[in-house]
Short mmCIF file of C-alpha atoms in Angstrom, two decimals:
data_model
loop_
_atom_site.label_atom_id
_atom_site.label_comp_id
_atom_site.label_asym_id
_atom_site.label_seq_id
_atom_site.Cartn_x
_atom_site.Cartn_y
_atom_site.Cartn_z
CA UNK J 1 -159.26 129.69 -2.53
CA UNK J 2 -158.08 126.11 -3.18
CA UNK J 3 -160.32 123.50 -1.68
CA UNK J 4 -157.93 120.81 0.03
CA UNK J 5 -158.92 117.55 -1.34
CA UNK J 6 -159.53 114.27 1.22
CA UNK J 7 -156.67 112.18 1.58
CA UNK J 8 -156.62 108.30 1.00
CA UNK J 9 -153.05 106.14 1.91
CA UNK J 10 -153.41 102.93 -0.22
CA UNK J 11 -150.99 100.49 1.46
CA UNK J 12 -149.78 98.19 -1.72
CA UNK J 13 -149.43 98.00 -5.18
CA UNK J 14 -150.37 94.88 -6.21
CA UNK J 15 -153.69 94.34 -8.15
CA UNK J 16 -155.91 95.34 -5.53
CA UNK J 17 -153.91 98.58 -4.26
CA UNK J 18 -153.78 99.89 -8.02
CA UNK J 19 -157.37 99.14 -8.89
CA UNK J 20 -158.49 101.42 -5.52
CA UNK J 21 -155.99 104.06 -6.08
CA UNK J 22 -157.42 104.72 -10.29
CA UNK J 23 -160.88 104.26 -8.69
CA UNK J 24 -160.33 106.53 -5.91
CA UNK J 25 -158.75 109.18 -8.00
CA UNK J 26 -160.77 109.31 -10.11
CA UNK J 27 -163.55 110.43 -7.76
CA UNK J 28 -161.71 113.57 -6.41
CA UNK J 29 -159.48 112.27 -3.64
CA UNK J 30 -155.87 112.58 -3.23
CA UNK J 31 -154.67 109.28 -3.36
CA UNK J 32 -150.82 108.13 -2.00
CA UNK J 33 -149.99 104.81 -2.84
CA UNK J 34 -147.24 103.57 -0.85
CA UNK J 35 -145.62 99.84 -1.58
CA UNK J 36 -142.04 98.38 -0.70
CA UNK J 37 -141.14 97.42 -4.10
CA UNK J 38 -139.38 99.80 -6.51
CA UNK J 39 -141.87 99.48 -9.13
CA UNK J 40 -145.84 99.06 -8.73
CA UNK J 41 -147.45 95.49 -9.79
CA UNK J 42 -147.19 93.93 -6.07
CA UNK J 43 -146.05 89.98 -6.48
CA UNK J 44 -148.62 89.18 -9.26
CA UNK J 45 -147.55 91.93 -11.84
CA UNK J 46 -144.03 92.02 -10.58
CA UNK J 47 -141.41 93.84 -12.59
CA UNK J 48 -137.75 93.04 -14.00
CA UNK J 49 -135.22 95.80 -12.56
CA UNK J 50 -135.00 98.51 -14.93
CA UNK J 51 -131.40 98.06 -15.19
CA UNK J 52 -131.78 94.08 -16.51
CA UNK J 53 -133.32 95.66 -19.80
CA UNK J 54 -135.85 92.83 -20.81
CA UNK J 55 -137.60 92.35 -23.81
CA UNK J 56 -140.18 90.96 -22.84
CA UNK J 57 -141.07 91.27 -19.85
CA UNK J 58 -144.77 89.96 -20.78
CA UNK J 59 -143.50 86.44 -21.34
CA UNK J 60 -143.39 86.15 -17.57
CA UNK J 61 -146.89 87.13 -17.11
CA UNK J 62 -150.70 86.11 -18.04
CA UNK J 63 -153.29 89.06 -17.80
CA UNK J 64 -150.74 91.40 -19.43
CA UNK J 65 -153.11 93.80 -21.44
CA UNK J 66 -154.94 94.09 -17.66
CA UNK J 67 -151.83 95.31 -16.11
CA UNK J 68 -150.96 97.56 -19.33
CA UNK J 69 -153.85 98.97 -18.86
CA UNK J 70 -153.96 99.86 -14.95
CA UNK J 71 -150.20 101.23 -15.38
CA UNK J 72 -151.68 103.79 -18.26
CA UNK J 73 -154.28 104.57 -15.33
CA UNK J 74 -151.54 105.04 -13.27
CA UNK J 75 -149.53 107.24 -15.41
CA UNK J 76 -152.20 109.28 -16.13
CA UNK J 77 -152.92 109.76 -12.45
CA UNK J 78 -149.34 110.72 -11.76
CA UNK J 79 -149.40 113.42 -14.64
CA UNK J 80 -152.12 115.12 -13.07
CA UNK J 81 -150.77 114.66 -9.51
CA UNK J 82 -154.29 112.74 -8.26
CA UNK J 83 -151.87 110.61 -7.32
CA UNK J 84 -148.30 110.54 -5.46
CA UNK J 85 -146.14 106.72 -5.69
CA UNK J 86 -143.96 106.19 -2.74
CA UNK J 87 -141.57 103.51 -4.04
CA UNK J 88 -139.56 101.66 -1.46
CA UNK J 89 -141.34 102.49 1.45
CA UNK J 90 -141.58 99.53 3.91
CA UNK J 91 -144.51 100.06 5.95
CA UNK J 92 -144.31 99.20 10.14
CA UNK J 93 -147.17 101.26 11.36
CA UNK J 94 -150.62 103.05 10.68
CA UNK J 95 -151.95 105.46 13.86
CA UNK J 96 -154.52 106.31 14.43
CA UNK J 97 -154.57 110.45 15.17
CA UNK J 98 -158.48 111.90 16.38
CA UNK J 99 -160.17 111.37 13.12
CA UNK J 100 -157.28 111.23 10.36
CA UNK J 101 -153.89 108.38 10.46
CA UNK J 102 -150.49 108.50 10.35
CA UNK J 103 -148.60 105.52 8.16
CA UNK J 104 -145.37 105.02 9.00
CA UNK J 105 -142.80 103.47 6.66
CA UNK J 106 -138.85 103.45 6.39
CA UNK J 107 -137.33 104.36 3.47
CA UNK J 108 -135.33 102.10 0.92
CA UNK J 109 -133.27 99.14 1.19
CA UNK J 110 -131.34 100.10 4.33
CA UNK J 111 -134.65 101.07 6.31
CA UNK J 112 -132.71 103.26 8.84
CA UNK J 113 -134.87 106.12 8.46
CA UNK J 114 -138.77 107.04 8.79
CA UNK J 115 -141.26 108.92 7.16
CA UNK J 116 -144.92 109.57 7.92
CA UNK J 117 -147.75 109.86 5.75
CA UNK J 118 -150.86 111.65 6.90
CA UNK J 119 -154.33 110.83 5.23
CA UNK J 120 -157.82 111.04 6.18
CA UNK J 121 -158.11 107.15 5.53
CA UNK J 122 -156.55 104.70 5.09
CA UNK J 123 -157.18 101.24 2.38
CA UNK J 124 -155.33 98.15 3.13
CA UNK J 125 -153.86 96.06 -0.12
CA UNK J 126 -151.05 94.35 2.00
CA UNK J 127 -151.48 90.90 -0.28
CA UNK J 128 -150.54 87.42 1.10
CA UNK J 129 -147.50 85.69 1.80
CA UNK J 130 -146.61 81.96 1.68
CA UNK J 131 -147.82 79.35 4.22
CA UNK J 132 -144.46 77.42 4.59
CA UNK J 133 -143.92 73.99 6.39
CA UNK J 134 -140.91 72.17 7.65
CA UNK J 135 -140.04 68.74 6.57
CA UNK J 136 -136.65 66.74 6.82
CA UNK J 137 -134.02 68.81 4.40
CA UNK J 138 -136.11 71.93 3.61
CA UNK J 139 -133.21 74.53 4.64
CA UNK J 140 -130.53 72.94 2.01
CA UNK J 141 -129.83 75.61 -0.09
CA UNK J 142 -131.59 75.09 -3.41
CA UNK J 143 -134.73 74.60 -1.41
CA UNK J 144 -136.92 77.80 -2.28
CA UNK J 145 -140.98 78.76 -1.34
CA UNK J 146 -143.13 78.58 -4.91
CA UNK J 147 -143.63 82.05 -4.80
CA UNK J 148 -140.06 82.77 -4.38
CA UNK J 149 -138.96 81.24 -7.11
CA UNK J 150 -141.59 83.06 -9.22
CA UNK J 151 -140.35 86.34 -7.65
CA UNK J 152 -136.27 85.61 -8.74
CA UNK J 153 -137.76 84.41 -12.22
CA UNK J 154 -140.02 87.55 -12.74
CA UNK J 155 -137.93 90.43 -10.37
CA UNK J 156 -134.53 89.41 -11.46
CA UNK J 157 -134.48 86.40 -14.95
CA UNK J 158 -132.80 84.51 -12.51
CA UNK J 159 -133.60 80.64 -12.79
CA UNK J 160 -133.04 79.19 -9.22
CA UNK J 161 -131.26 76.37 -10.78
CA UNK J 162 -131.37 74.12 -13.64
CA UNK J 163 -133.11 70.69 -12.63
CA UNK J 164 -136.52 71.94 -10.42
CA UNK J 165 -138.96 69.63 -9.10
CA UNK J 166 -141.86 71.80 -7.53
CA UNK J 167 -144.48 70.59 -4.73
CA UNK J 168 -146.88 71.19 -2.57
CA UNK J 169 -150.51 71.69 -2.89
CA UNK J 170 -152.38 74.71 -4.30
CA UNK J 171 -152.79 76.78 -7.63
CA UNK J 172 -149.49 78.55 -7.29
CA UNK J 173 -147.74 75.74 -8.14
CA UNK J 174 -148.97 75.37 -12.11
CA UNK J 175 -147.51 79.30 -12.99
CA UNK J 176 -144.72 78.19 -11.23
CA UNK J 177 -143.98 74.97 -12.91
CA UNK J 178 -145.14 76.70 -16.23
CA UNK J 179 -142.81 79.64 -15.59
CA UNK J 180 -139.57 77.58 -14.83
CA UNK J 181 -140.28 75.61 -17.72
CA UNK J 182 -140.66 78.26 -20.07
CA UNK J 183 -137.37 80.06 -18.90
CA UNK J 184 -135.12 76.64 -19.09
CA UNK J 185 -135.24 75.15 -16.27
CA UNK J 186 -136.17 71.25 -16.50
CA UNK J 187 -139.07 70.46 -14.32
CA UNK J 188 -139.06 67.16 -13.69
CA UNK J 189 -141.87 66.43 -11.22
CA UNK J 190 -145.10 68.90 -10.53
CA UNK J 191 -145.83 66.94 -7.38
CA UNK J 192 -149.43 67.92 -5.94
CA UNK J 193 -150.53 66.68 -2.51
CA UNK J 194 -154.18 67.16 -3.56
CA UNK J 195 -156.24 64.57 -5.65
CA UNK J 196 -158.22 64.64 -8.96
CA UNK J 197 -161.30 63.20 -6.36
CA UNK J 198 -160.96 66.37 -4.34
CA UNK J 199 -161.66 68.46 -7.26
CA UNK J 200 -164.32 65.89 -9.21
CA UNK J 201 -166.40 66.44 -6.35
CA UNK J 202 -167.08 69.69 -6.62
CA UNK J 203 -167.57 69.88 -10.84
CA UNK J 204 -170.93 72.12 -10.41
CA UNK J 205 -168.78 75.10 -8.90
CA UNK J 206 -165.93 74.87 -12.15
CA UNK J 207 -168.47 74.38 -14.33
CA UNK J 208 -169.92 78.14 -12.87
CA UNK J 209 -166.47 79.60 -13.73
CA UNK J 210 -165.86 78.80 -17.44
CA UNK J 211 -162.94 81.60 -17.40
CA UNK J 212 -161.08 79.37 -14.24
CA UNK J 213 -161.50 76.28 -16.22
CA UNK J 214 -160.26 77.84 -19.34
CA UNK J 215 -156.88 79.15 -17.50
CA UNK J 216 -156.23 75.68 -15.67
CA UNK J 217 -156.62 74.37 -18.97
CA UNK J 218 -153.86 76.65 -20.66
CA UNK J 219 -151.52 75.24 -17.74
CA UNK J 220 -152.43 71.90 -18.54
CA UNK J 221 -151.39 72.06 -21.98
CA UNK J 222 -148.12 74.05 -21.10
CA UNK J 223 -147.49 71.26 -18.64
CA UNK J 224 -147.70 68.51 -21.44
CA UNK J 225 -145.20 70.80 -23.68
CA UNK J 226 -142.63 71.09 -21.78
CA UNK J 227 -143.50 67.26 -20.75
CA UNK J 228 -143.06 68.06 -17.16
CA UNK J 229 -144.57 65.11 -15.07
CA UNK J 230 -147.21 65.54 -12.91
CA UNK J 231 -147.87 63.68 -9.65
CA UNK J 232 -150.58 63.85 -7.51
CA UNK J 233 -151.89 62.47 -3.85
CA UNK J 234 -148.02 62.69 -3.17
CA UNK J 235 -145.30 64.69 -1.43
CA UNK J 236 -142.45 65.32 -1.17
CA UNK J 237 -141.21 63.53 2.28
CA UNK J 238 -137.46 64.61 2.69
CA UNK J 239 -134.68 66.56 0.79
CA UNK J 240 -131.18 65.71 0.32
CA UNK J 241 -128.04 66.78 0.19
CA UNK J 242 -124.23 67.61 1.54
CA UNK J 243 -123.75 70.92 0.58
CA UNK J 244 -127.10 72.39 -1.07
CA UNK J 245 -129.86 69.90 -2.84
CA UNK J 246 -129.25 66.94 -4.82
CA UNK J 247 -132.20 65.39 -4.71
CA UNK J 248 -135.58 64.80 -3.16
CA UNK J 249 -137.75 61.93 -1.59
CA UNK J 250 -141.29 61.82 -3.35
CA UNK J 251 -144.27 59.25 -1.28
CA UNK J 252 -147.38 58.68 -2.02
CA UNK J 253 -150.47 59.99 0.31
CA UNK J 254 -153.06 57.80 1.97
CA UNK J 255 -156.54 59.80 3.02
CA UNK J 256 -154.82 60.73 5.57
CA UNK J 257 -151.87 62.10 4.16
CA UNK J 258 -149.85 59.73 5.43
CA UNK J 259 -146.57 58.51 3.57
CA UNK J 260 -147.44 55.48 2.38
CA UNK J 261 -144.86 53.11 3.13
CA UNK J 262 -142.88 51.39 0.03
CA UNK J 263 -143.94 54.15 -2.45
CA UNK J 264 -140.86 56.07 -1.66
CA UNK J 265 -138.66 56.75 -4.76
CA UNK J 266 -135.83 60.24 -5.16
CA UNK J 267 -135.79 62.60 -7.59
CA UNK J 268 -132.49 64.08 -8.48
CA UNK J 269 -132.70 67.93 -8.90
CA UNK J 270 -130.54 70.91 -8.05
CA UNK J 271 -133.55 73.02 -6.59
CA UNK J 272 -136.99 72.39 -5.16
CA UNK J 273 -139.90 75.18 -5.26
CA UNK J 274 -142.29 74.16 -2.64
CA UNK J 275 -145.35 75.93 -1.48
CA UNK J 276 -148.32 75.13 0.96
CA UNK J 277 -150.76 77.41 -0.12
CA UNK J 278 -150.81 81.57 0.44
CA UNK J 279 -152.18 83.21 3.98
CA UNK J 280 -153.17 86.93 4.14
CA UNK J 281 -150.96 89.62 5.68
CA UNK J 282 -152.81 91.14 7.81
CA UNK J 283 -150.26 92.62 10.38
CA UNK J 284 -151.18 96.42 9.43
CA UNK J 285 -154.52 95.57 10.38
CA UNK J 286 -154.25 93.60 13.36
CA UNK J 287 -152.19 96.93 14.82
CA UNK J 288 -155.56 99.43 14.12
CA UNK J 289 -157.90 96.61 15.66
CA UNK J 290 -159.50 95.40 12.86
CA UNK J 291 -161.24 92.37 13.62
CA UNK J 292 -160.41 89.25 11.22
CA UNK J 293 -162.51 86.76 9.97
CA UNK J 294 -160.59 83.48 9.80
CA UNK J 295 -157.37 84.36 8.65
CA UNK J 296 -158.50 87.43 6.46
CA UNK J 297 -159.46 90.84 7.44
CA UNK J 298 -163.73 91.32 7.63
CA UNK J 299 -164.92 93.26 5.40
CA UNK J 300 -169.01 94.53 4.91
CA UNK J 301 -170.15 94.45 1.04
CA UNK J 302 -168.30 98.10 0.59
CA UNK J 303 -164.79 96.73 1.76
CA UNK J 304 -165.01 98.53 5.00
CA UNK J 305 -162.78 97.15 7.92
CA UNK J 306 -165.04 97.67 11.82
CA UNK J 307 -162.31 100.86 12.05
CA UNK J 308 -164.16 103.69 10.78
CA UNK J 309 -161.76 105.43 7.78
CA UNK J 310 -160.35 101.68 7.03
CA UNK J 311 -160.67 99.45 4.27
CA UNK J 312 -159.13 96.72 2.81
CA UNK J 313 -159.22 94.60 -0.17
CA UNK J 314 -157.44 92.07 -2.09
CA UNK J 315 -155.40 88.90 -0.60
CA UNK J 316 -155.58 90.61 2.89
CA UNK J 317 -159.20 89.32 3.27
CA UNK J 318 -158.41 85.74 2.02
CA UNK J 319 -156.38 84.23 -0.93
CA UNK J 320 -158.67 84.60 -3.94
CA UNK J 321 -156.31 85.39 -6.95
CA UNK J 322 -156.01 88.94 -9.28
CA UNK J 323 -158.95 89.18 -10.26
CA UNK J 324 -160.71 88.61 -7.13
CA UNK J 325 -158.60 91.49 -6.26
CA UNK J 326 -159.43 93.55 -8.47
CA UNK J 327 -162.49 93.38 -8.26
CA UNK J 328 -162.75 94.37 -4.21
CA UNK J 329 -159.96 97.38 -5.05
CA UNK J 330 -162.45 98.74 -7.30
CA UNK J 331 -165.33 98.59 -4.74
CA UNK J 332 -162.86 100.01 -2.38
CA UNK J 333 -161.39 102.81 -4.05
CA UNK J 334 -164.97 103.70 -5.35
CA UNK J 335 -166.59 103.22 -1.23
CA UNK J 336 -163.49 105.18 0.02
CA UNK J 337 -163.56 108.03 -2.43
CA UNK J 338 -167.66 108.73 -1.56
CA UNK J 339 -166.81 108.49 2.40
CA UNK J 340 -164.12 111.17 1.98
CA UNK J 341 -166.05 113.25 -0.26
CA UNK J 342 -169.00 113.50 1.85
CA UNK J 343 -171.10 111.67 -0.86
CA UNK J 344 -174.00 109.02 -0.42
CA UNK J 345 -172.40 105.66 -1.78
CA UNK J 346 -174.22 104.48 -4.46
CA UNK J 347 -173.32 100.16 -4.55
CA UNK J 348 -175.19 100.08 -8.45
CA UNK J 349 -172.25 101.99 -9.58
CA UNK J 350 -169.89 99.09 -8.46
CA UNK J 351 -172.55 96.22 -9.18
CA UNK J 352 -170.69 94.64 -11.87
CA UNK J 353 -167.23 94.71 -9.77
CA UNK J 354 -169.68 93.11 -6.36
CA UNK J 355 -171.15 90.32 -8.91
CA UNK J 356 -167.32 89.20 -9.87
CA UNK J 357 -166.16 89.64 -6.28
CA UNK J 358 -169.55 87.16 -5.04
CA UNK J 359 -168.88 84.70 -7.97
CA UNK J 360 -164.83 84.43 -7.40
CA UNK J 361 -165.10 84.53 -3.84
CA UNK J 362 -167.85 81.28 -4.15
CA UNK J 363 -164.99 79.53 -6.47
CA UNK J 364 -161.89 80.01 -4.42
CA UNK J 365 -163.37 78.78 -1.55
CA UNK J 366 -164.47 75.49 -3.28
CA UNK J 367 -160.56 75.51 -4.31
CA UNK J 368 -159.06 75.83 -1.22
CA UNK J 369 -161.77 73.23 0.02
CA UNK J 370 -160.52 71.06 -2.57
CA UNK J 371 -156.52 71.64 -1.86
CA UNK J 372 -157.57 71.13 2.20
CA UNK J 373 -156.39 67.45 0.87
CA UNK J 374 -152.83 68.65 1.87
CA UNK J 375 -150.73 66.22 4.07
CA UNK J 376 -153.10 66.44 7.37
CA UNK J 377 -150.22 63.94 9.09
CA UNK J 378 -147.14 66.43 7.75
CA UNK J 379 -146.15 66.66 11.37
CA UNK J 380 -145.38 63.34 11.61
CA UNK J 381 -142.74 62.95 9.13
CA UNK J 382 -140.72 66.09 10.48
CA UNK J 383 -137.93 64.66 13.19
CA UNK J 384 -136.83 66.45 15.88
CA UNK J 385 -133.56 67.34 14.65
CA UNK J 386 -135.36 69.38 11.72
CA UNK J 387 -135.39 73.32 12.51
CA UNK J 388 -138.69 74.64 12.45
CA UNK J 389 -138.09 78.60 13.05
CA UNK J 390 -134.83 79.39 11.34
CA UNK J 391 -134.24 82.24 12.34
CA UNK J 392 -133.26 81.06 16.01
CA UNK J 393 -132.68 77.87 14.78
CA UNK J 394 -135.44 76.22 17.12
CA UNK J 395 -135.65 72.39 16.34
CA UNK J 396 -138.83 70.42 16.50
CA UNK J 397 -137.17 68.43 19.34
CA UNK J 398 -137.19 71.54 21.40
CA UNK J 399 -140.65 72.47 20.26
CA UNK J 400 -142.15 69.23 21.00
CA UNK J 401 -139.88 69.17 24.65
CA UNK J 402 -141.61 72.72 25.45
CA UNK J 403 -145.24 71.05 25.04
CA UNK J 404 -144.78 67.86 26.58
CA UNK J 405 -142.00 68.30 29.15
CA UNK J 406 -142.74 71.78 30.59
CA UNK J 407 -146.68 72.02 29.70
CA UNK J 408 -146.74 74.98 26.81
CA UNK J 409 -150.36 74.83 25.53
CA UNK J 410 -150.23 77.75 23.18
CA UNK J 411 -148.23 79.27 20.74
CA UNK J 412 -147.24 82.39 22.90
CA UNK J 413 -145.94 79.67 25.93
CA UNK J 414 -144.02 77.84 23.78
CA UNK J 415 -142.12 80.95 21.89
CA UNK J 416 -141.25 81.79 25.60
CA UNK J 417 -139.89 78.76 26.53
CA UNK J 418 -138.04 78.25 22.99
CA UNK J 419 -137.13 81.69 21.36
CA UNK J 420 -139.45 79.66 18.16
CA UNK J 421 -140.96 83.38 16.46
CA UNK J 422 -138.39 85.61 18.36
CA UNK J 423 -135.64 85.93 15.26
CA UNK J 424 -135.77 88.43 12.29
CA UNK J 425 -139.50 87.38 10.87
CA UNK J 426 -141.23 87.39 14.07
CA UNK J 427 -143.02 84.29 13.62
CA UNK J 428 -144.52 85.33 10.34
CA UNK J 429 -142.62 82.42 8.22
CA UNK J 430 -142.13 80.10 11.09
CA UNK J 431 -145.56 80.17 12.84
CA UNK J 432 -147.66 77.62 10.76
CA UNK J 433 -145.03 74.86 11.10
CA UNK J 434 -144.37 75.85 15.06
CA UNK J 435 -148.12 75.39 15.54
CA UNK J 436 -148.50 72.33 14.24
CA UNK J 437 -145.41 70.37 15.66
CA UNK J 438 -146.69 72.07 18.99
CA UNK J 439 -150.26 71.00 18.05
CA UNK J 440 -151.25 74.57 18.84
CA UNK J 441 -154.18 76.47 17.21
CA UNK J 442 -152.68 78.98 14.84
CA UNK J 443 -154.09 82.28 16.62
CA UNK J 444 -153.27 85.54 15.45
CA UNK J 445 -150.77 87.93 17.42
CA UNK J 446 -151.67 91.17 17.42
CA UNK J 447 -148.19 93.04 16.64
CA UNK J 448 -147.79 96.91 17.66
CA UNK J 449 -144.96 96.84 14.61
CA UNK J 450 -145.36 95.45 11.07
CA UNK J 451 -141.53 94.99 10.70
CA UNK J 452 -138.62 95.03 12.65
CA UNK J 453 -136.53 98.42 12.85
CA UNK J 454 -134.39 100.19 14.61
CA UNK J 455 -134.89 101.73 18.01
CA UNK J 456 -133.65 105.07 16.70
CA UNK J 457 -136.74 105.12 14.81
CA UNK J 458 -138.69 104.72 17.31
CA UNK J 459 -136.47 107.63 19.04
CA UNK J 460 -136.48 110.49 16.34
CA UNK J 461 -139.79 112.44 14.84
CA UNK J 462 -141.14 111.04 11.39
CA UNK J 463 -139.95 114.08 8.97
CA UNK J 464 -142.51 115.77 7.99
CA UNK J 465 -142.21 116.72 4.62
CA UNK J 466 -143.38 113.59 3.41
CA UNK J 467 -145.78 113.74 0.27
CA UNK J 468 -149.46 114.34 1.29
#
């Protein structure tokens, strides 16, 4: 008689989906990993199309032997079917059923069609996305988020053009400068809103992570090779253009992150990779109830959510990097596997991964403490004609009109009165810069649905033969 082995769903195959689904495996669960992309990796390890034939794909990446070695984890998985890759699955729900769940995802790039996934729990790796702000300019095409340039660079070889200036404020920016750089592309400025004070304040916590300072070290030094310029306490104020981007307006910051007036000079460039920082995606887990803790999903010291049978790990319980991910897959898998199995968990047997995950998670938040130096005044310098959610092509003029004309005094009021969150992304891009022209708190909205897709989804039974 065959003895059906516990099911786990692990939602993303980035660095923290893979590291639960080897640890889980290994531990005599059934383990589905199901991610959108066609190849495993998530944004961090992300992979040139097969049919591009690179090289060298490693050039693109630091950490390479790490991911070499979780894909030879992964293949060996596969081979003795411990574990089951869903490729191109696009995940908009995860129900709860009595004591097991359902995930729901639609299939490939069309996403017409449904499947379900039934598992006896369920471990959330759904990763972070980019925090993205208006400002005068910033839908020219050429304009591109930090992390999307990364993703055309490492997904694709593509260089988004051939003169970059990137900006912003936060870590992301240096493998993104470094990156561009390295394929080609001139990088003229490496403009960082964020002071050399901010981070000289804080020199006991870098001086507890000697590997950190070592890696910020190695950008430095690319930096100075490919003699890309680096600015900091500025930002960049407005871009310009007829067509698509020729250029960019670059002001120095007072403490308040205000433009200060005079220090104005442009940049010419053909593209512009800008990035505010990374928020977690936590849309999968808002829809089972988890509750959130700030903008990440709470966790206890095993990785368990407050909804018995969920987990989560990775960027989905705040930005902390690869490693910091990880690190909380591993606990995860390993916490998961012993729940399923009916086993005692045993936290000495992950002690080494919980020491990383207390150290890293003690360093990024002195980092994003020190970044918090980001333009505090950005608001001002965006004018009303500037579209804020382009998806409906809301204006700040209209946003602003909804709060102090017609009395919106939250974000839910003022997508009402101005469609702002209504279009294709459902607020997820647009929301940051909505609530601050609105001078809104930036709450989260529980969504029933992940994605968008269509109603005949919604209409027709999940097919059933789905991998379980």
């Amino acid at each position: 008689m065959t003895v059906r082995r516990p099911v786990l769903a692990v939602i993303g195959a980035g660095p923290a989906g893979l590291a639960g689904a080897l640890a889980a495996a290994a531990r005599g669960v059934r383990v589905v990993l199901i991610d959108s992309a066609a190849e495993a990796g998530g944004q961090f390890y992300r992979q040139p199309a097969r049919g591009l034939g690179a090289r060298r794909p490693q050039a693109l990446h630091h950490q390479w032997r790490t991911w070499e070695r979780l894909r030879a984890g992964l293949d060996t998985h596969l081979a003795a079917d411990r574990v089951t890759h869903l490729s191109d699955r696009h995940v908009w729900c995860v129900e709860r059923q009595s004591d097991a769940f359902a995930v729901h995802a639609l299939i490939g790039p069309e996403q017409e069609e449904s499947v379900a996934v039934h598992a006896d729990g369920v471990l959330l790796a759904t990763g972070g996305y980019e925090k993205v702000l208006p400002f005068p300019g910033w839908t020219l095409p050429g304009v591109v988020t930090a992390g999307g340039a990364q993703a055309l660079l490492k997904g694709g070889l593509v260089l988004p053009g051939r003169t970059a200036v990137v900006a912003g404020t936060g870590p992301l920016l240096l493998p993104v400068a470094t990156g561009l750089a390295a394929a080609g592309a001139r990088v003229v400025a490496l403009v960082e809103s964020a002071g050399p004070a901010d981070f000289t304040r804080r020199a006991r916590t870098w001086a507890g992570a000697p590997t950190k300072l070592a890696e910020g070290a190695v950008y430095a030094a690319r930096l100075l090779r490919h003699r890309v310029a680096v600015t900091t306490r500025h930002a960049v104020v407005e871009a310009h253009g007829s067509e698509r981007l020729e250029s960019v307006t670059v002001a120095a910051l007072d403490p308040e992150g205000r433009p200060v007036p005079g220090t104005e000079r442009r940049i010419v460039c053909d593209t512009l990779a800008v990035g505010h920082g990374l928020l977690p995606h936590t849309d999968l887990a808002e829809g089972l109830g988890c509750r959130l803790d700030g903008p990440g999903v709470s966790v206890d010291d095993e990785q368990r959510t407050d909804v018995p049978g969920v987990w989560a790990a990775g960027e989905t319980t705040g930005i902390g990097g690869s490693t910091l991910s990880l690190a909380e897959g591993h606990i995860a898998g390993r916490s998961a596997a012993a729940a399923l199995t009916g086993r005692v968990p045993d936290p000495r047997e992950w002690a080494p991964a919980a020491r990383a995950r207390t150290g890293l998670r003690s360093f990024f938040a002195a980092l994003d403490a020190a970044y918090a130096a980001r333009p505090a005044r950005w608001t001002e310098q965006v004018t009303d004609e500037t579209v804020v959610c382009r998806c409906e092509e809301v204006t700040a003029g209209a946003i602003r009109e909804a709060v102090g004309t017609l009395g919106a005094g939250d974000l839910r009021t003022v997508k009402l009165l101005t469609r702002a969150g209504m279009g294709w992304c459902q607020g997820r891009m647009c929301e940051p810069g909505v609530a601050g022209v609105a001078g809104c708190a930036l709450t989260p909205a529980r969504r029933l649905l992940a994605r968008p897709l269509p109603l005949g989804v919604l209409a027709a039974p999940a097919d059933p033969s789905t991998p379980q």
